[in-house]
Short mmCIF file of C-alpha atoms in Angstrom, two decimals:
data_model
loop_
_atom_site.label_atom_id
_atom_site.label_comp_id
_atom_site.label_asym_id
_atom_site.label_seq_id
_atom_site.Cartn_x
_atom_site.Cartn_y
_atom_site.Cartn_z
CA UNK A 15 -70.37 71.10 22.94
CA UNK A 16 -73.70 70.15 21.41
CA UNK A 17 -73.15 72.71 18.63
CA UNK A 18 -69.77 71.16 17.77
CA UNK A 19 -71.28 67.68 17.83
CA UNK A 20 -74.09 68.70 15.49
CA UNK A 21 -71.58 70.38 13.19
CA UNK A 22 -69.41 67.25 12.81
CA UNK A 23 -72.45 65.01 12.46
CA UNK A 24 -73.65 67.17 9.58
CA UNK A 25 -70.27 66.88 7.86
CA UNK A 26 -70.30 63.10 8.37
CA UNK A 27 -73.80 62.74 6.95
CA UNK A 28 -72.92 64.87 3.92
CA UNK A 29 -69.85 62.77 3.18
CA UNK A 30 -71.79 59.59 3.79
CA UNK A 31 -74.56 60.39 1.30
CA UNK A 32 -72.13 61.93 -1.22
CA UNK A 33 -70.22 58.66 -1.35
CA UNK A 34 -73.47 56.72 -1.57
CA UNK A 35 -74.56 58.78 -4.57
CA UNK A 36 -71.11 58.38 -6.15
CA UNK A 37 -71.52 54.60 -6.24
CA UNK A 38 -74.98 54.83 -7.83
CA UNK A 39 -77.35 55.42 -4.91
CA UNK A 40 -80.09 58.02 -4.83
CA UNK A 41 -81.08 60.46 -2.10
CA UNK A 42 -84.70 59.50 -2.83
CA UNK A 43 -84.11 55.95 -1.58
CA UNK A 44 -86.00 55.19 1.59
CA UNK A 45 -83.06 53.23 2.97
CA UNK A 46 -79.42 53.08 2.14
CA UNK A 47 -78.92 49.82 0.26
CA UNK A 48 -75.17 49.36 0.61
CA UNK A 49 -75.12 45.66 -0.25
CA UNK A 50 -76.77 46.21 -3.65
CA UNK A 51 -74.46 49.01 -4.72
CA UNK A 52 -71.33 47.41 -3.34
CA UNK A 53 -72.13 44.20 -5.20
CA UNK A 54 -72.58 46.30 -8.34
CA UNK A 55 -69.15 47.90 -7.76
CA UNK A 56 -67.60 44.46 -7.23
CA UNK A 57 -69.15 43.21 -10.46
CA UNK A 58 -67.77 46.19 -12.41
CA UNK A 59 -64.34 45.72 -10.79
CA UNK A 60 -64.28 42.05 -11.81
CA UNK A 61 -65.19 42.95 -15.41
CA UNK A 62 -62.45 45.62 -15.48
CA UNK A 63 -59.86 43.17 -14.14
CA UNK A 64 -60.88 40.54 -16.72
CA UNK A 65 -60.63 43.07 -19.56
CA UNK A 66 -57.25 44.31 -18.32
CA UNK A 67 -56.04 40.71 -18.13
CA UNK A 68 -57.16 40.04 -21.72
CA UNK A 69 -55.46 43.23 -22.91
CA UNK A 70 -52.28 42.25 -21.05
CA UNK A 71 -52.31 38.77 -22.61
CA UNK A 72 -52.63 40.32 -26.09
CA UNK A 73 -49.76 42.70 -25.29
CA UNK A 74 -47.61 39.81 -23.99
CA UNK A 75 -48.19 37.77 -27.18
CA UNK A 76 -47.41 40.83 -29.30
CA UNK A 77 -44.11 41.40 -27.51
CA UNK A 78 -43.30 37.71 -27.85
CA UNK A 79 -43.90 37.86 -31.61
CA UNK A 80 -41.67 40.95 -31.89
CA UNK A 81 -38.89 39.19 -29.97
CA UNK A 82 -39.12 36.06 -32.16
CA UNK A 83 -39.12 38.07 -35.40
CA UNK A 84 -36.01 39.27 -37.22
CA UNK A 85 -36.30 42.57 -35.32
CA UNK A 86 -35.63 40.77 -32.06
CA UNK A 87 -32.16 39.71 -33.25
CA UNK A 88 -30.90 43.23 -32.55
CA UNK A 89 -32.51 44.40 -29.32
CA UNK A 90 -30.43 47.60 -29.36
CA UNK A 91 -31.54 48.52 -32.86
CA UNK A 92 -33.94 51.37 -33.59
CA UNK A 93 -36.67 49.27 -35.34
CA UNK A 94 -36.94 46.89 -32.37
CA UNK A 95 -37.24 49.76 -29.88
CA UNK A 96 -39.89 51.45 -32.02
CA UNK A 97 -42.02 48.30 -32.21
CA UNK A 98 -41.72 47.72 -28.46
CA UNK A 99 -42.73 51.32 -27.80
CA UNK A 100 -45.67 51.06 -30.22
CA UNK A 101 -46.91 47.88 -28.50
CA UNK A 102 -46.55 49.45 -25.05
CA UNK A 103 -48.50 52.56 -26.07
CA UNK A 104 -51.31 50.45 -27.55
CA UNK A 105 -51.46 48.41 -24.36
CA UNK A 106 -51.84 51.52 -22.20
CA UNK A 107 -54.38 53.00 -24.60
CA UNK A 108 -56.45 49.78 -24.77
CA UNK A 109 -56.38 49.47 -20.97
CA UNK A 110 -57.74 53.01 -20.61
CA UNK A 111 -60.59 52.30 -23.04
CA UNK A 112 -61.40 49.04 -21.25
CA UNK A 113 -61.76 50.87 -17.93
CA UNK A 114 -63.84 53.66 -19.48
CA UNK A 115 -66.20 51.19 -21.12
CA UNK A 116 -67.18 49.79 -17.70
CA UNK A 117 -67.56 53.12 -15.86
CA UNK A 118 -70.66 54.32 -17.70
CA UNK A 119 -68.89 56.93 -19.81
CA UNK A 120 -70.97 58.19 -22.70
CA UNK A 121 -70.36 56.55 -26.05
CA UNK A 122 -69.31 59.85 -27.61
CA UNK A 123 -66.72 60.39 -24.90
CA UNK A 124 -65.29 56.89 -25.41
CA UNK A 125 -65.13 57.38 -29.20
CA UNK A 126 -63.46 60.78 -28.78
CA UNK A 127 -60.96 59.28 -26.34
CA UNK A 128 -60.23 56.46 -28.79
CA UNK A 129 -59.53 58.92 -31.62
CA UNK A 130 -57.47 61.12 -29.32
CA UNK A 131 -55.47 58.10 -28.22
CA UNK A 132 -54.71 57.07 -31.81
CA UNK A 133 -53.51 60.59 -32.61
CA UNK A 134 -51.46 60.66 -29.41
CA UNK A 135 -49.72 57.39 -30.29
CA UNK A 136 -48.91 58.59 -33.81
CA UNK A 137 -47.59 61.98 -32.73
CA UNK A 138 -45.59 60.47 -29.89
CA UNK A 139 -43.92 58.01 -32.27
CA UNK A 140 -43.05 60.86 -34.65
CA UNK A 141 -41.63 62.94 -31.79
CA UNK A 142 -39.71 59.95 -30.38
CA UNK A 143 -38.07 59.28 -33.77
CA UNK A 144 -37.59 62.94 -34.70
CA UNK A 145 -33.81 62.87 -34.19
CA UNK A 146 -33.48 59.64 -36.21
CA UNK A 147 -35.64 61.00 -39.04
CA UNK A 148 -33.69 64.30 -39.15
CA UNK A 149 -30.40 62.42 -39.29
CA UNK A 150 -31.61 60.39 -42.26
CA UNK A 151 -33.04 63.39 -44.15
CA UNK A 152 -30.28 65.92 -43.43
CA UNK A 153 -27.16 63.75 -43.49
CA UNK A 154 -26.19 64.99 -46.97
CA UNK A 155 -26.63 68.71 -46.23
CA UNK A 156 -23.61 69.15 -43.95
CA UNK A 157 -25.45 71.14 -41.28
CA UNK A 158 -23.66 71.80 -38.02
CA UNK A 159 -24.90 70.75 -34.60
CA UNK A 160 -26.39 74.16 -33.81
CA UNK A 161 -28.60 74.16 -36.94
CA UNK A 162 -29.73 70.59 -36.27
CA UNK A 163 -30.63 71.50 -32.68
CA UNK A 164 -32.59 74.55 -33.90
CA UNK A 165 -34.54 72.47 -36.42
CA UNK A 166 -35.16 69.79 -33.79
CA UNK A 167 -36.58 72.36 -31.35
CA UNK A 168 -38.80 74.01 -33.99
CA UNK A 169 -40.14 70.67 -35.24
CA UNK A 170 -40.75 69.54 -31.66
CA UNK A 171 -42.85 72.64 -30.99
CA UNK A 172 -44.74 72.07 -34.26
CA UNK A 173 -45.47 68.43 -33.40
CA UNK A 174 -46.69 69.32 -29.90
CA UNK A 175 -48.91 72.08 -31.30
CA UNK A 176 -50.46 69.77 -33.89
CA UNK A 177 -50.94 67.07 -31.25
CA UNK A 178 -52.80 69.47 -28.92
CA UNK A 179 -54.94 70.71 -31.81
CA UNK A 180 -55.83 67.13 -32.77
CA UNK A 181 -56.74 66.21 -29.18
CA UNK A 182 -58.88 69.31 -28.65
CA UNK A 183 -60.72 68.83 -31.93
CA UNK A 184 -61.79 65.31 -30.88
CA UNK A 185 -63.55 66.72 -27.82
CA UNK A 186 -65.46 69.43 -29.69
CA UNK A 187 -63.21 72.45 -29.22
CA UNK A 188 -63.23 75.05 -31.98
CA UNK A 189 -59.61 75.03 -33.11
CA UNK A 190 -60.03 78.14 -35.24
CA UNK A 191 -61.17 80.15 -32.22
CA UNK A 192 -58.36 78.75 -30.09
CA UNK A 193 -55.75 79.61 -32.75
CA UNK A 194 -57.22 83.11 -33.14
CA UNK A 195 -57.05 83.62 -29.39
CA UNK A 196 -53.46 82.41 -29.30
CA UNK A 197 -52.65 84.78 -32.16
CA UNK A 198 -54.03 87.77 -30.26
CA UNK A 199 -52.16 86.68 -27.15
CA UNK A 200 -49.00 86.24 -29.23
CA UNK A 201 -49.26 89.81 -30.53
CA UNK A 202 -49.61 91.13 -26.99
CA UNK A 203 -46.65 89.06 -25.82
CA UNK A 204 -44.66 90.22 -28.84
CA UNK A 205 -45.13 93.87 -27.94
CA UNK A 206 -44.16 93.13 -24.35
CA UNK A 207 -41.01 91.22 -25.30
CA UNK A 208 -39.66 92.97 -28.38
CA UNK A 209 -36.03 92.67 -27.31
CA UNK A 210 -36.40 88.94 -26.67
CA UNK A 211 -37.97 88.41 -30.08
CA UNK A 212 -35.22 90.50 -31.70
CA UNK A 213 -32.59 88.31 -30.05
CA UNK A 214 -34.50 85.18 -31.09
CA UNK A 215 -34.65 86.24 -34.75
CA UNK A 216 -31.00 87.31 -34.67
CA UNK A 217 -30.08 83.92 -33.19
CA UNK A 218 -31.80 82.11 -36.06
CA UNK A 219 -29.96 84.38 -38.54
CA UNK A 220 -26.61 83.61 -36.91
CA UNK A 221 -27.26 79.87 -36.97
CA UNK A 222 -28.42 79.89 -40.60
CA UNK A 223 -25.60 82.10 -41.93
CA UNK A 224 -22.93 80.13 -40.02
CA UNK A 225 -20.50 83.08 -39.99
CA UNK A 226 -18.99 81.41 -36.95
CA UNK A 227 -19.64 78.18 -35.11
CA UNK A 228 -19.12 76.70 -31.69
CA UNK A 229 -15.37 76.22 -31.24
CA UNK A 230 -14.30 79.18 -33.40
CA UNK A 231 -12.09 81.92 -31.96
CA UNK A 232 -13.74 85.29 -32.55
CA UNK A 233 -13.48 88.95 -31.65
CA UNK A 234 -16.81 90.66 -30.92
CA UNK A 235 -16.85 94.31 -29.89
CA UNK A 236 -13.26 94.07 -28.68
CA UNK A 237 -13.88 90.90 -26.66
CA UNK A 238 -11.83 87.98 -27.96
CA UNK A 239 -12.50 84.37 -27.06
CA UNK A 240 -13.71 80.93 -28.03
CA UNK A 241 -17.38 80.46 -28.94
CA UNK A 242 -18.82 77.99 -26.43
CA UNK A 243 -22.55 78.34 -27.11
CA UNK A 244 -24.86 79.81 -29.73
CA UNK A 245 -28.35 79.82 -28.24
CA UNK A 246 -31.54 81.34 -29.64
CA UNK A 247 -31.20 84.39 -27.37
CA UNK A 248 -27.51 84.78 -26.57
CA UNK A 249 -24.02 83.91 -27.77
CA UNK A 250 -21.34 83.02 -25.24
CA UNK A 251 -17.56 83.20 -25.65
CA UNK A 252 -14.84 82.09 -23.24
CA UNK A 253 -11.88 84.48 -23.04
CA UNK A 254 -8.23 83.59 -22.37
CA UNK A 255 -8.80 84.63 -18.76
CA UNK A 256 -11.43 81.87 -18.42
CA UNK A 257 -14.20 84.48 -18.25
CA UNK A 258 -17.52 83.84 -20.00
CA UNK A 259 -18.84 86.84 -21.92
CA UNK A 260 -22.52 86.69 -22.91
CA UNK A 261 -23.71 88.77 -25.87
CA UNK A 262 -27.35 89.27 -26.86
CA UNK A 263 -27.76 87.92 -30.36
CA UNK A 264 -29.13 91.24 -31.61
CA UNK A 265 -25.82 92.83 -30.58
CA UNK A 266 -23.82 90.12 -32.32
CA UNK A 267 -25.88 90.46 -35.51
CA UNK A 268 -25.13 94.20 -35.72
CA UNK A 269 -21.51 94.07 -34.50
CA UNK A 270 -18.28 93.66 -36.44
CA UNK A 271 -17.29 90.05 -35.82
CA UNK A 272 -13.75 88.88 -36.59
CA UNK A 273 -13.50 85.10 -37.00
CA UNK A 274 -9.84 84.22 -36.44
CA UNK A 275 -10.20 80.49 -37.08
CA UNK A 276 -12.42 80.42 -40.16
CA UNK A 277 -9.44 79.30 -42.30
CA UNK A 278 -6.89 76.54 -41.84
CA UNK A 279 -3.99 78.98 -41.29
CA UNK A 280 -3.76 82.36 -39.54
CA UNK A 281 -0.93 84.87 -39.91
CA UNK A 282 0.39 86.97 -37.04
CA UNK A 283 3.31 89.37 -36.71
CA UNK A 284 5.51 91.02 -34.13
CA UNK A 285 7.80 94.05 -34.26
CA UNK A 286 11.56 93.83 -33.64
CA UNK A 287 14.03 96.75 -33.60
CA UNK A 288 17.78 96.78 -34.18
CA UNK A 289 20.27 99.60 -34.15
CA UNK A 290 21.01 101.60 -37.29
CA UNK A 291 24.61 100.38 -37.36
CA UNK A 292 23.67 96.65 -37.38
CA UNK A 293 23.95 94.46 -40.48
CA UNK A 294 20.34 93.87 -41.58
CA UNK A 295 21.06 90.46 -43.14
CA UNK A 296 22.82 89.22 -40.01
CA UNK A 297 19.86 90.29 -37.85
CA UNK A 298 17.39 88.62 -40.22
CA UNK A 299 19.27 85.29 -40.04
CA UNK A 300 19.26 85.38 -36.25
CA UNK A 301 15.52 86.06 -36.14
CA UNK A 302 14.64 83.30 -38.64
CA UNK A 303 16.72 80.75 -36.71
CA UNK A 304 14.63 81.50 -33.61
CA UNK A 305 11.39 81.12 -35.61
CA UNK A 306 12.43 77.64 -36.77
CA UNK A 307 12.67 76.48 -33.16
CA UNK A 308 9.12 77.58 -32.22
CA UNK A 309 7.00 74.43 -32.59
CA UNK A 310 3.69 76.31 -32.93
CA UNK A 311 4.88 78.13 -36.08
CA UNK A 312 4.34 76.50 -39.48
CA UNK A 313 7.32 76.40 -41.81
CA UNK A 314 5.06 76.34 -44.87
CA UNK A 315 4.34 79.12 -45.66
CA UNK A 316 7.77 80.06 -44.36
CA UNK A 317 8.06 82.82 -41.75
CA UNK A 318 9.65 86.07 -42.83
CA UNK A 319 11.51 89.01 -41.30
CA UNK A 320 11.55 92.16 -43.43
CA UNK A 321 12.34 95.80 -42.81
CA UNK A 322 9.15 97.68 -42.10
CA UNK A 323 10.68 101.12 -41.66
CA UNK A 324 13.81 102.94 -40.62
CA UNK A 325 13.10 105.20 -37.68
CA UNK A 326 15.00 107.83 -35.77
CA UNK A 327 16.47 105.36 -33.31
CA UNK A 328 16.74 102.10 -35.28
CA UNK A 329 15.59 99.71 -37.97
CA UNK A 330 12.12 98.19 -37.48
CA UNK A 331 11.66 94.57 -38.56
CA UNK A 332 8.20 93.11 -39.03
CA UNK A 333 8.29 89.37 -38.30
CA UNK A 334 5.42 87.43 -39.92
CA UNK A 335 4.54 83.80 -39.23
CA UNK A 336 1.63 81.35 -39.70
CA UNK A 337 -0.05 79.14 -37.09
CA UNK A 338 -2.88 76.60 -37.04
CA UNK A 339 -6.28 77.48 -35.43
CA UNK A 340 -5.72 75.41 -32.24
CA UNK A 341 -2.80 77.70 -31.28
CA UNK A 342 -4.75 80.96 -31.52
CA UNK A 343 -5.80 80.79 -27.88
CA UNK A 344 -2.11 80.83 -26.81
CA UNK A 345 -0.97 83.61 -29.14
CA UNK A 346 -0.09 86.15 -26.39
CA UNK A 347 2.18 83.60 -24.68
CA UNK A 348 3.72 82.53 -28.00
CA UNK A 349 4.51 86.12 -28.94
CA UNK A 350 5.98 86.89 -25.51
CA UNK A 351 8.26 83.83 -25.67
CA UNK A 352 9.33 84.75 -29.20
CA UNK A 353 10.24 88.31 -28.24
CA UNK A 354 12.27 87.04 -25.30
CA UNK A 355 14.10 84.43 -27.41
CA UNK A 356 14.84 86.94 -30.20
CA UNK A 357 16.19 89.49 -27.69
CA UNK A 358 18.53 86.94 -26.14
CA UNK A 359 19.71 85.73 -29.56
CA UNK A 360 20.43 89.29 -30.72
CA UNK A 361 22.34 90.00 -27.52
CA UNK A 362 24.43 86.84 -27.98
CA UNK A 363 25.38 88.00 -31.49
CA UNK A 364 26.30 91.46 -30.26
CA UNK A 365 23.39 93.11 -32.07
CA UNK A 366 22.22 96.12 -30.16
CA UNK A 367 18.60 96.95 -29.51
CA UNK A 368 18.14 100.73 -29.79
CA UNK A 369 16.36 102.94 -27.34
CA UNK A 370 15.38 106.60 -27.52
CA UNK A 371 18.24 108.85 -26.50
CA UNK A 372 19.33 112.45 -26.81
CA UNK A 373 22.91 113.69 -27.36
CA UNK A 374 23.83 117.15 -26.15
CA UNK A 375 26.72 118.91 -27.91
CA UNK A 376 28.29 121.98 -26.33
CA UNK A 377 29.68 124.75 -28.51
CA UNK A 378 32.28 127.26 -27.30
CA UNK A 379 32.07 130.83 -28.24
CA UNK A 380 35.24 131.78 -30.18
#
């Protein structure tokens, strides 16, 4: 028991004198003078509170001036929010410096912190207004949302990198050495993630070329669907079966991509057969009447029904029609309904639909 007691007493004494030294005492003192050091701490605390109060009063008057100015008339406007944010950041920054000035920080450290704080405020304001600035600068270029998001992400990374470099330089770090080290690390990471980098570069190429955009209906490697996302690494399409297919961007960049909705009109066709004995003009009129009743089909350009070929068992019509991009997703259903309606109309008119058959003729020996 005595060993345990001595052990805990030693821990207590160590903590006791460590705290004493932390508040300014010395292990060389003959006696622990708590009253002196605690009074010193109280004095510093009072000075800190007074400085924080002064800083808060200045901040309060600044906010009051902003509210009373013409900016305060529109509290939801961007200029008002920017000024409020700027005042709030300066208040936090000034409060930090006020506390540091009373805690015996070295003058060089305080100056470096002041410079770092100024740079932090400036870079944060730029980052905060990045979307607003991009909208003003790029509004006349007609870029889509994917390109704007890519530029926003790249500029955000650039701003954060410059901010870190500025902060580190204020505290004596050699930025050149840091950048060189990051470059070597980047090369190593690049070798380890070649496929990821290839997809990243391909994603930038896809976004810049704008061969297809989010919302387009495309066919990639035999998979047809609506483009729902173009990310920096993958492209996602949603098929008619409500299945999401994810392609690596390097695959998309090297594949044959068919964009079905790149134009305002898309033409489709179906095949219809009639018997060889049927009047072609009568069959054409029946087919065109059905096409006029299909609401998804445009009448300009007008649909057509022409003879594609004459086969062994009937006449093959090719029926061509035009639709708008929003109807592309329903094309299988539209074609199925058209075939059914045309078949019923032909049956009602007594027009036969041929089918493969074989006729056997018997010959008698004379």
